[in-house]
């Protein structure tokens, strides 16, 4: 059996490897903003000895394990006092205003209003140590300029535009409530609750909250109240290849995370936001994951039609049926080929005039004919090849 190298060359290799790994991360534990955050958390009965804020070359700011962590080990237990929820908002100076406002505002809007107000308060805010470590800006698609979004695949463009309209609609519909808060401020509330501030607050909640179900409050609308901002814990980055157990423990009154896998000392500790493809990650969180096992390529219904004969007189009816029954969106190619939904849509589009009356059976997953099966498979390969070549061309242009 060959022994592990102990000579000078082996030591040099190990030193080089160590230096390379050290260059890939830089501790942020000494930074004033994190010193203040730790003091703030300690007053709320939270201290951490497992993790350290660190900037990594490949993932940005995250948390590094300062000791080896074993599967099932409790890695973070954040007391309820540290969590920012609608309970926090209702107990605050905004509580009376929210309670009196009709119709009731949503839990999401209540949190947005609180974040904007506290951010505006600056040094006077008791949440300042947490607010100071939050991102100043976000890379979610809703924050990007339209000309940048137009560079994305068509299905993602459509989702981004839909999201942008939803956020703008929520902001416009909230102006009345924001105006009711005027007595809390010396300046015009329009200069406090402007769209840029609202977008920052919305992205903070959308990208950084953990799931925590709360009892419905009469002063809030019936929309699900499932948000909790978790200081320090929200520094954990996403990896699609790990899984953790995360939930609020009613017995300890803490939000707890346990790892289900081993994490080596001085390595970044990850959590999983869910089995999201890169389309969803970019839309909701503003990043993509490399080697994502959940990756998928979304195909617009128009792209399918472009590869079919234009002489099909029933094409408009086929497209109408697909849209009516929910088969016009989320059509994807994954690592294992076309999704069932994409293949089903192709089978309906490939139906011949004599087979068209069987469209319901197609949507139920039944086989209509060998010819229809073959046509849809051939078409899926053609569409896949087309997008591969189109992507190669786009990448070459970007070089």
PDB file of C-alpha atoms in Angstrom, residues 163-330:
ATOM      1  CA  UNK A 163     -43.581  40.274 -11.919  1.00  0.00           C
ATOM      2  CA  UNK A 164     -42.682  43.905 -12.615  1.00  0.00           C
ATOM      3  CA  UNK A 165     -46.334  44.760 -13.254  1.00  0.00           C
ATOM      4  CA  UNK A 166     -47.397  43.027 -10.011  1.00  0.00           C
ATOM      5  CA  UNK A 167     -44.881  45.019  -7.956  1.00  0.00           C
ATOM      6  CA  UNK A 168     -45.836  48.304  -9.617  1.00  0.00           C
ATOM      7  CA  UNK A 169     -49.534  47.552  -9.097  1.00  0.00           C
ATOM      8  CA  UNK A 170     -48.945  46.833  -5.399  1.00  0.00           C
ATOM      9  CA  UNK A 171     -46.997  50.081  -5.012  1.00  0.00           C
ATOM     10  CA  UNK A 172     -49.662  52.193  -6.721  1.00  0.00           C
ATOM     11  CA  UNK A 173     -52.458  50.590  -4.709  1.00  0.00           C
ATOM     12  CA  UNK A 174     -50.514  51.248  -1.469  1.00  0.00           C
ATOM     13  CA  UNK A 175     -50.143  55.010  -1.868  1.00  0.00           C
ATOM     14  CA  UNK A 176     -53.282  55.709   0.121  1.00  0.00           C
ATOM     15  CA  UNK A 177     -52.004  53.749   3.109  1.00  0.00           C
ATOM     16  CA  UNK A 178     -48.580  55.386   2.879  1.00  0.00           C
ATOM     17  CA  UNK A 179     -50.266  58.817   2.910  1.00  0.00           C
ATOM     18  CA  UNK A 180     -52.052  57.883   6.139  1.00  0.00           C
ATOM     19  CA  UNK A 181     -48.622  57.675   7.835  1.00  0.00           C
ATOM     20  CA  UNK A 182     -47.810  61.351   7.204  1.00  0.00           C
ATOM     21  CA  UNK A 183     -48.067  62.311  10.904  1.00  0.00           C
ATOM     22  CA  UNK A 184     -45.074  60.031  11.634  1.00  0.00           C
ATOM     23  CA  UNK A 185     -42.754  62.044   9.386  1.00  0.00           C
ATOM     24  CA  UNK A 186     -41.619  65.651   9.155  1.00  0.00           C
ATOM     25  CA  UNK A 187     -41.178  65.427   5.392  1.00  0.00           C
ATOM     26  CA  UNK A 188     -43.661  64.504   2.686  1.00  0.00           C
ATOM     27  CA  UNK A 189     -44.289  60.735   2.755  1.00  0.00           C
ATOM     28  CA  UNK A 190     -43.893  60.736  -1.030  1.00  0.00           C
ATOM     29  CA  UNK A 191     -40.184  61.258  -0.432  1.00  0.00           C
ATOM     30  CA  UNK A 192     -40.058  58.379   2.075  1.00  0.00           C
ATOM     31  CA  UNK A 193     -42.262  55.754   0.442  1.00  0.00           C
ATOM     32  CA  UNK A 194     -41.119  56.218  -3.149  1.00  0.00           C
ATOM     33  CA  UNK A 195     -40.930  53.400  -5.687  1.00  0.00           C
ATOM     34  CA  UNK A 196     -37.169  52.824  -5.349  1.00  0.00           C
ATOM     35  CA  UNK A 197     -37.513  52.358  -1.574  1.00  0.00           C
ATOM     36  CA  UNK A 198     -40.549  50.129  -2.054  1.00  0.00           C
ATOM     37  CA  UNK A 199     -38.728  47.965  -4.610  1.00  0.00           C
ATOM     38  CA  UNK A 200     -35.797  47.529  -2.207  1.00  0.00           C
ATOM     39  CA  UNK A 201     -38.149  46.466   0.600  1.00  0.00           C
ATOM     40  CA  UNK A 202     -40.104  44.098  -1.666  1.00  0.00           C
ATOM     41  CA  UNK A 203     -36.889  42.427  -2.873  1.00  0.00           C
ATOM     42  CA  UNK A 204     -35.604  42.133   0.698  1.00  0.00           C
ATOM     43  CA  UNK A 205     -38.721  40.214   1.685  1.00  0.00           C
ATOM     44  CA  UNK A 206     -38.888  38.177  -1.515  1.00  0.00           C
ATOM     45  CA  UNK A 207     -35.271  37.050  -1.413  1.00  0.00           C
ATOM     46  CA  UNK A 208     -34.388  36.861   2.289  1.00  0.00           C
ATOM     47  CA  UNK A 209     -37.387  35.699   4.327  1.00  0.00           C
ATOM     48  CA  UNK A 210     -37.761  32.187   5.703  1.00  0.00           C
ATOM     49  CA  UNK A 211     -41.089  30.380   5.736  1.00  0.00           C
ATOM     50  CA  UNK A 212     -42.878  30.766   9.039  1.00  0.00           C
ATOM     51  CA  UNK A 213     -46.641  30.442   9.264  1.00  0.00           C
ATOM     52  CA  UNK A 214     -48.437  32.928  11.504  1.00  0.00           C
ATOM     53  CA  UNK A 215     -52.002  33.014  12.788  1.00  0.00           C
ATOM     54  CA  UNK A 216     -54.226  35.266  10.703  1.00  0.00           C
ATOM     55  CA  UNK A 217     -54.613  38.769  12.117  1.00  0.00           C
ATOM     56  CA  UNK A 218     -57.881  40.662  11.784  1.00  0.00           C
ATOM     57  CA  UNK A 219     -56.028  43.872  10.978  1.00  0.00           C
ATOM     58  CA  UNK A 220     -54.364  42.246   7.947  1.00  0.00           C
ATOM     59  CA  UNK A 221     -55.835  40.804   4.756  1.00  0.00           C
ATOM     60  CA  UNK A 222     -56.425  37.085   4.335  1.00  0.00           C
ATOM     61  CA  UNK A 223     -53.303  36.614   2.192  1.00  0.00           C
ATOM     62  CA  UNK A 224     -50.893  34.010   3.658  1.00  0.00           C
ATOM     63  CA  UNK A 225     -48.786  35.439   6.485  1.00  0.00           C
ATOM     64  CA  UNK A 226     -45.708  33.242   6.106  1.00  0.00           C
ATOM     65  CA  UNK A 227     -42.777  35.665   6.177  1.00  0.00           C
ATOM     66  CA  UNK A 228     -39.969  36.036   8.702  1.00  0.00           C
ATOM     67  CA  UNK A 229     -36.766  37.988   8.201  1.00  0.00           C
ATOM     68  CA  UNK A 230     -34.022  36.138  10.059  1.00  0.00           C
ATOM     69  CA  UNK A 231     -30.904  38.235  10.733  1.00  0.00           C
ATOM     70  CA  UNK A 232     -27.568  36.412  10.339  1.00  0.00           C
ATOM     71  CA  UNK A 233     -29.319  33.213   9.257  1.00  0.00           C
ATOM     72  CA  UNK A 234     -30.163  34.909   5.953  1.00  0.00           C
ATOM     73  CA  UNK A 235     -26.443  35.093   5.130  1.00  0.00           C
ATOM     74  CA  UNK A 236     -26.567  31.402   4.204  1.00  0.00           C
ATOM     75  CA  UNK A 237     -26.328  30.923   0.445  1.00  0.00           C
ATOM     76  CA  UNK A 238     -28.229  28.441  -1.709  1.00  0.00           C
ATOM     77  CA  UNK A 239     -26.939  25.208  -3.166  1.00  0.00           C
ATOM     78  CA  UNK A 240     -29.221  22.823  -5.093  1.00  0.00           C
ATOM     79  CA  UNK A 241     -27.121  19.860  -3.929  1.00  0.00           C
ATOM     80  CA  UNK A 242     -27.655  20.155  -0.188  1.00  0.00           C
ATOM     81  CA  UNK A 243     -30.675  19.769   2.029  1.00  0.00           C
ATOM     82  CA  UNK A 244     -31.379  21.030   5.520  1.00  0.00           C
ATOM     83  CA  UNK A 245     -34.156  20.787   8.073  1.00  0.00           C
ATOM     84  CA  UNK A 246     -35.470  24.273   8.808  1.00  0.00           C
ATOM     85  CA  UNK A 247     -38.480  25.279  10.916  1.00  0.00           C
ATOM     86  CA  UNK A 248     -39.596  27.296  13.894  1.00  0.00           C
ATOM     87  CA  UNK A 249     -39.389  25.201  17.064  1.00  0.00           C
ATOM     88  CA  UNK A 250     -42.378  26.022  19.277  1.00  0.00           C
ATOM     89  CA  UNK A 251     -40.712  24.442  22.320  1.00  0.00           C
ATOM     90  CA  UNK A 252     -37.501  26.467  22.164  1.00  0.00           C
ATOM     91  CA  UNK A 253     -39.157  29.501  20.512  1.00  0.00           C
ATOM     92  CA  UNK A 254     -36.302  29.547  17.998  1.00  0.00           C
ATOM     93  CA  UNK A 255     -36.019  29.218  14.251  1.00  0.00           C
ATOM     94  CA  UNK A 256     -33.682  26.249  13.841  1.00  0.00           C
ATOM     95  CA  UNK A 257     -31.629  24.801  11.005  1.00  0.00           C
ATOM     96  CA  UNK A 258     -30.063  21.367  11.072  1.00  0.00           C
ATOM     97  CA  UNK A 259     -27.749  20.105   8.388  1.00  0.00           C
ATOM     98  CA  UNK A 260     -28.465  16.712   6.827  1.00  0.00           C
ATOM     99  CA  UNK A 261     -24.983  16.382   5.363  1.00  0.00           C
ATOM    100  CA  UNK A 262     -21.372  16.752   6.488  1.00  0.00           C
ATOM    101  CA  UNK A 263     -19.672  20.143   6.206  1.00  0.00           C
ATOM    102  CA  UNK A 264     -15.905  20.390   6.546  1.00  0.00           C
ATOM    103  CA  UNK A 265     -14.144  22.952   8.692  1.00  0.00           C
ATOM    104  CA  UNK A 266     -13.467  26.243   6.849  1.00  0.00           C
ATOM    105  CA  UNK A 267     -15.914  25.398   4.044  1.00  0.00           C
ATOM    106  CA  UNK A 268     -18.962  27.451   3.146  1.00  0.00           C
ATOM    107  CA  UNK A 269     -22.170  26.153   4.673  1.00  0.00           C
ATOM    108  CA  UNK A 270     -25.158  26.114   2.321  1.00  0.00           C
ATOM    109  CA  UNK A 271     -28.886  25.681   2.618  1.00  0.00           C
ATOM    110  CA  UNK A 272     -31.350  24.848  -0.148  1.00  0.00           C
ATOM    111  CA  UNK A 273     -34.092  27.331  -1.028  1.00  0.00           C
ATOM    112  CA  UNK A 274     -35.966  24.535  -2.786  1.00  0.00           C
ATOM    113  CA  UNK A 275     -35.679  22.402  -5.961  1.00  0.00           C
ATOM    114  CA  UNK A 276     -35.654  25.485  -8.211  1.00  0.00           C
ATOM    115  CA  UNK A 277     -34.336  25.629 -11.770  1.00  0.00           C
ATOM    116  CA  UNK A 278     -32.143  28.556 -12.812  1.00  0.00           C
ATOM    117  CA  UNK A 279     -35.120  30.258 -14.466  1.00  0.00           C
ATOM    118  CA  UNK A 280     -36.830  30.496 -11.055  1.00  0.00           C
ATOM    119  CA  UNK A 281     -33.632  31.373  -9.172  1.00  0.00           C
ATOM    120  CA  UNK A 282     -32.835  34.262 -11.523  1.00  0.00           C
ATOM    121  CA  UNK A 283     -36.397  35.569 -11.458  1.00  0.00           C
ATOM    122  CA  UNK A 284     -36.898  35.390  -7.695  1.00  0.00           C
ATOM    123  CA  UNK A 285     -33.383  35.697  -6.243  1.00  0.00           C
ATOM    124  CA  UNK A 286     -31.230  37.296  -8.937  1.00  0.00           C
ATOM    125  CA  UNK A 287     -28.655  34.525  -9.403  1.00  0.00           C
ATOM    126  CA  UNK A 288     -28.189  31.135 -11.056  1.00  0.00           C
ATOM    127  CA  UNK A 289     -26.612  27.963  -9.668  1.00  0.00           C
ATOM    128  CA  UNK A 290     -23.838  26.219 -11.581  1.00  0.00           C
ATOM    129  CA  UNK A 291     -24.359  22.518 -12.311  1.00  0.00           C
ATOM    130  CA  UNK A 292     -27.939  22.823 -11.127  1.00  0.00           C
ATOM    131  CA  UNK A 293     -29.578  19.346 -11.270  1.00  0.00           C
ATOM    132  CA  UNK A 294     -32.966  21.093 -11.546  1.00  0.00           C
ATOM    133  CA  UNK A 295     -31.950  23.142 -14.598  1.00  0.00           C
ATOM    134  CA  UNK A 296     -34.506  23.424 -17.365  1.00  0.00           C
ATOM    135  CA  UNK A 297     -34.849  25.290 -20.657  1.00  0.00           C
ATOM    136  CA  UNK A 298     -38.249  26.921 -21.071  1.00  0.00           C
ATOM    137  CA  UNK A 299     -39.853  26.902 -24.502  1.00  0.00           C
ATOM    138  CA  UNK A 300     -42.492  29.431 -25.515  1.00  0.00           C
ATOM    139  CA  UNK A 301     -45.577  28.097 -27.278  1.00  0.00           C
ATOM    140  CA  UNK A 302     -44.751  30.352 -30.246  1.00  0.00           C
ATOM    141  CA  UNK A 303     -41.429  28.547 -30.670  1.00  0.00           C
ATOM    142  CA  UNK A 304     -43.227  25.223 -30.987  1.00  0.00           C
ATOM    143  CA  UNK A 305     -45.561  26.596 -33.639  1.00  0.00           C
ATOM    144  CA  UNK A 306     -42.602  27.990 -35.615  1.00  0.00           C
ATOM    145  CA  UNK A 307     -41.414  24.409 -36.202  1.00  0.00           C
ATOM    146  CA  UNK A 308     -44.771  23.122 -37.454  1.00  0.00           C
ATOM    147  CA  UNK A 309     -46.246  23.287 -40.985  1.00  0.00           C
ATOM    148  CA  UNK A 310     -47.981  26.608 -41.579  1.00  0.00           C
ATOM    149  CA  UNK A 311     -50.683  24.863 -43.623  1.00  0.00           C
ATOM    150  CA  UNK A 312     -52.332  23.313 -40.554  1.00  0.00           C
ATOM    151  CA  UNK A 313     -55.817  24.871 -40.639  1.00  0.00           C
ATOM    152  CA  UNK A 314     -56.538  23.690 -37.083  1.00  0.00           C
ATOM    153  CA  UNK A 315     -53.446  25.323 -35.564  1.00  0.00           C
ATOM    154  CA  UNK A 316     -55.270  28.268 -33.981  1.00  0.00           C
ATOM    155  CA  UNK A 317     -57.770  25.905 -32.369  1.00  0.00           C
ATOM    156  CA  UNK A 318     -54.957  23.679 -31.069  1.00  0.00           C
ATOM    157  CA  UNK A 319     -53.155  26.648 -29.498  1.00  0.00           C
ATOM    158  CA  UNK A 320     -56.429  27.805 -27.958  1.00  0.00           C
ATOM    159  CA  UNK A 321     -56.982  24.365 -26.401  1.00  0.00           C
ATOM    160  CA  UNK A 322     -53.446  24.282 -24.983  1.00  0.00           C
ATOM    161  CA  UNK A 323     -53.888  27.714 -23.388  1.00  0.00           C
ATOM    162  CA  UNK A 324     -57.352  26.841 -22.079  1.00  0.00           C
ATOM    163  CA  UNK A 325     -56.107  23.678 -20.351  1.00  0.00           C
ATOM    164  CA  UNK A 326     -52.836  25.043 -18.965  1.00  0.00           C
ATOM    165  CA  UNK A 327     -50.451  23.517 -21.510  1.00  0.00           C
ATOM    166  CA  UNK A 328     -49.045  26.741 -22.957  1.00  0.00           C
ATOM    167  CA  UNK A 329     -46.618  27.600 -20.108  1.00  0.00           C
ATOM    168  CA  UNK A 330     -43.760  25.873 -18.263  1.00  0.00           C
TER     169      UNK A 330
END
